[in-house]
Amino acid sequence: MEKMKKTKKMNVKAYVSIGMLSSIAYLLMLLNFPLPLFPNFLFVDFSDIPALIAALIFGPIAGILVEFFKNVLNYLATGSQTGIPVGHIANFLAGIVFVLPTYYVYNKLKSKKGMTLALVVGTVTMAVVMSILNYIIILPAYTVLMGFPDMRNLVVPAILPFNILKGVMMSFIFMLLFVRMQSWINKFSIIKGA
């Protein structure tokens, strides 16, 4: 009975935390900016950081939920030029392929060096997977829906380096937070596992 009460209390805390982290991620998504030398449709934002925090504390499903909710909120608030949320789907997929590898590698190593390695793995995974998805699905979708010329020739010179740079920037910001939050994150993830 006592364990059931703890589980229910933890579930409420998890749901509230996921909601708050999704709201923070949505706000961070609004603070996007382009990088010089890259095409003007590529924007950097730090909205994957709350999703990574959610995954580290509550597990991978929590990270996926934060990615999902922030994109739904952003789509409802800003819409999409294509009418279909192609950019939001791309952002959702990019977030997942950054957060999940980072989560799984850190879960094995549980140290600052482990987090650094995890962020490198997450960045490389995101850059490679998003390059493939852009070539096969995302850029052709923009070509069909918006009448853009075929932009798949931008994958190697623009999208791959952009995603690497975005991953490095997110990793740097996250490590500044992680250094201060590591014991707190570990404490909550231990409670979750109990």
XYZ file of C-alpha atoms in Angstrom:
194
model
C 0.000 0.000 0.000
C 2.828 2.386 0.964
C 4.698 1.603 -2.270
C 1.537 2.307 -4.286
C 1.181 5.729 -2.618
C 4.834 6.525 -3.393
C 4.388 5.443 -7.021
C 1.240 7.558 -7.392
C 2.982 10.563 -5.791
C 5.988 10.068 -8.081
C 3.687 9.832 -11.136
C 2.006 13.133 -10.231
C 5.426 14.742 -9.721
C 6.591 13.322 -13.069
C 3.500 14.588 -14.934
C 3.798 18.063 -13.417
C 7.539 18.167 -14.132
C 7.043 17.017 -17.733
C 4.426 19.754 -18.172
C 6.730 22.417 -16.731
C 9.735 21.231 -18.767
C 7.567 21.170 -21.911
C 6.538 24.783 -21.261
C 10.163 25.814 -20.756
C 11.148 23.942 -23.936
C 8.359 25.717 -25.847
C 9.591 29.122 -24.636
C 13.181 28.239 -25.550
C 11.951 27.154 -28.985
C 10.566 30.660 -29.521
C 14.039 32.113 -28.858
C 15.489 30.577 -32.017
C 18.103 32.305 -34.159
C 19.893 31.631 -37.458
C 23.643 31.134 -37.700
C 25.690 33.133 -40.190
C 26.905 31.223 -43.262
C 23.992 28.750 -43.092
C 20.714 28.823 -45.056
C 18.094 31.088 -43.457
C 15.663 28.217 -42.812
C 18.019 26.586 -40.284
C 17.562 27.897 -36.740
C 19.279 27.086 -33.458
C 17.308 26.874 -30.246
C 18.050 25.241 -26.921
C 14.657 23.588 -26.432
C 16.157 20.076 -26.339
C 17.833 20.827 -22.993
C 14.605 20.536 -20.913
C 13.798 17.294 -22.785
C 17.221 15.918 -21.872
C 16.697 16.884 -18.219
C 13.288 15.140 -18.287
C 14.837 11.996 -19.770
C 17.654 11.914 -17.219
C 15.274 12.276 -14.274
C 12.132 10.423 -15.384
C 13.344 8.197 -18.219
C 13.359 8.267 -22.014
C 9.554 8.446 -22.415
C 9.564 11.721 -20.447
C 12.145 13.177 -22.837
C 10.064 12.123 -25.835
C 6.937 13.655 -24.262
C 8.687 16.995 -23.695
C 9.839 16.992 -27.333
C 6.296 16.153 -28.465
C 4.481 18.725 -26.305
C 6.830 21.611 -27.141
C 6.345 20.973 -30.869
C 2.564 20.667 -30.563
C 2.450 23.929 -28.559
C 4.667 25.664 -31.100
C 2.620 24.389 -34.048
C -0.642 25.516 -32.414
C 0.851 28.948 -31.623
C 2.763 29.654 -34.835
C 1.386 27.269 -37.451
C 3.422 26.124 -40.425
C 4.094 27.640 -43.842
C 3.332 24.291 -45.445
C 0.080 23.744 -43.540
C 1.570 20.431 -42.446
C 4.021 20.628 -39.520
C 7.055 19.434 -41.525
C 9.461 21.649 -39.573
C 7.913 20.607 -36.263
C 8.193 16.936 -37.173
C 11.834 17.519 -38.124
C 12.449 19.319 -34.811
C 10.741 16.477 -32.898
C 12.864 13.836 -34.642
C 16.071 15.854 -34.175
C 15.317 16.214 -30.475
C 14.669 12.505 -30.037
C 17.832 11.438 -31.874
C 19.821 13.846 -29.697
C 18.193 13.098 -26.322
C 17.843 9.296 -26.449
C 21.469 8.374 -27.314
C 22.676 10.926 -24.768
C 20.384 9.412 -22.119
C 21.410 5.805 -22.806
C 25.163 6.478 -22.886
C 25.025 8.582 -19.694
C 22.940 5.895 -17.955
C 25.797 3.435 -18.516
C 28.600 5.763 -17.330
C 27.039 8.178 -14.746
C 29.924 10.665 -14.510
C 30.904 14.062 -15.914
C 33.183 12.362 -18.443
C 30.337 9.982 -19.202
C 28.008 12.919 -19.849
C 30.585 14.528 -22.125
C 30.875 11.300 -24.121
C 27.074 10.938 -24.110
C 26.638 14.455 -25.525
C 29.213 13.726 -28.252
C 27.332 10.525 -29.168
C 24.007 12.432 -29.130
C 25.409 15.206 -31.334
C 26.940 12.832 -33.889
C 23.785 10.675 -33.954
C 21.575 13.729 -34.457
C 23.793 15.129 -37.221
C 23.990 11.858 -39.171
C 20.344 10.744 -38.731
C 18.966 14.208 -39.546
C 21.163 14.423 -42.642
C 19.703 11.127 -43.865
C 16.116 12.123 -42.984
C 16.557 15.524 -44.640
C 17.823 13.886 -47.806
C 15.123 11.211 -47.972
C 12.007 12.863 -46.465
C 12.175 16.401 -45.058
C 13.701 18.411 -47.920
C 11.647 16.573 -50.588
C 8.530 17.379 -48.498
C 9.373 21.098 -48.681
C 9.968 20.748 -52.428
C 6.512 19.213 -52.920
C 4.545 21.328 -50.429
C 6.196 24.721 -50.965
C 7.344 24.418 -54.566
C 10.974 24.931 -53.528
C 13.702 23.701 -55.854
C 15.350 20.398 -54.883
C 17.510 21.287 -51.874
C 19.037 17.870 -51.173
C 22.381 19.195 -52.375
C 22.476 21.212 -49.093
C 22.673 18.143 -46.851
C 26.465 17.761 -46.751
C 27.611 21.417 -47.029
C 24.902 22.934 -44.761
C 22.636 20.585 -42.790
C 25.303 18.175 -41.493
C 27.685 20.909 -40.223
C 24.735 22.949 -38.901
C 23.480 20.027 -36.797
C 26.997 19.327 -35.512
C 27.389 22.989 -34.518
C 23.907 23.041 -32.956
C 24.731 19.880 -30.983
C 28.024 21.350 -29.772
C 26.290 24.557 -28.652
C 23.523 22.631 -26.835
C 26.119 20.344 -25.253
C 28.145 23.297 -24.001
C 25.085 24.980 -22.452
C 23.872 21.688 -20.991
C 27.272 20.905 -19.425
C 27.223 24.294 -17.670
C 23.866 23.283 -16.144
C 24.831 19.664 -15.568
C 27.893 20.535 -13.469
C 25.540 22.254 -11.005
C 22.651 19.778 -11.338
C 24.387 16.377 -11.506
C 23.827 15.336 -7.885
C 20.199 16.562 -8.042
C 19.544 14.668 -11.289
C 21.152 11.506 -9.906
C 19.151 11.818 -6.663
C 15.844 12.055 -8.516
C 16.707 9.276 -10.980
C 17.617 7.007 -8.016
C 14.263 7.801 -6.352
C 12.524 7.033 -9.670
C 14.302 3.673 -9.871
C 13.382 2.712 -6.286
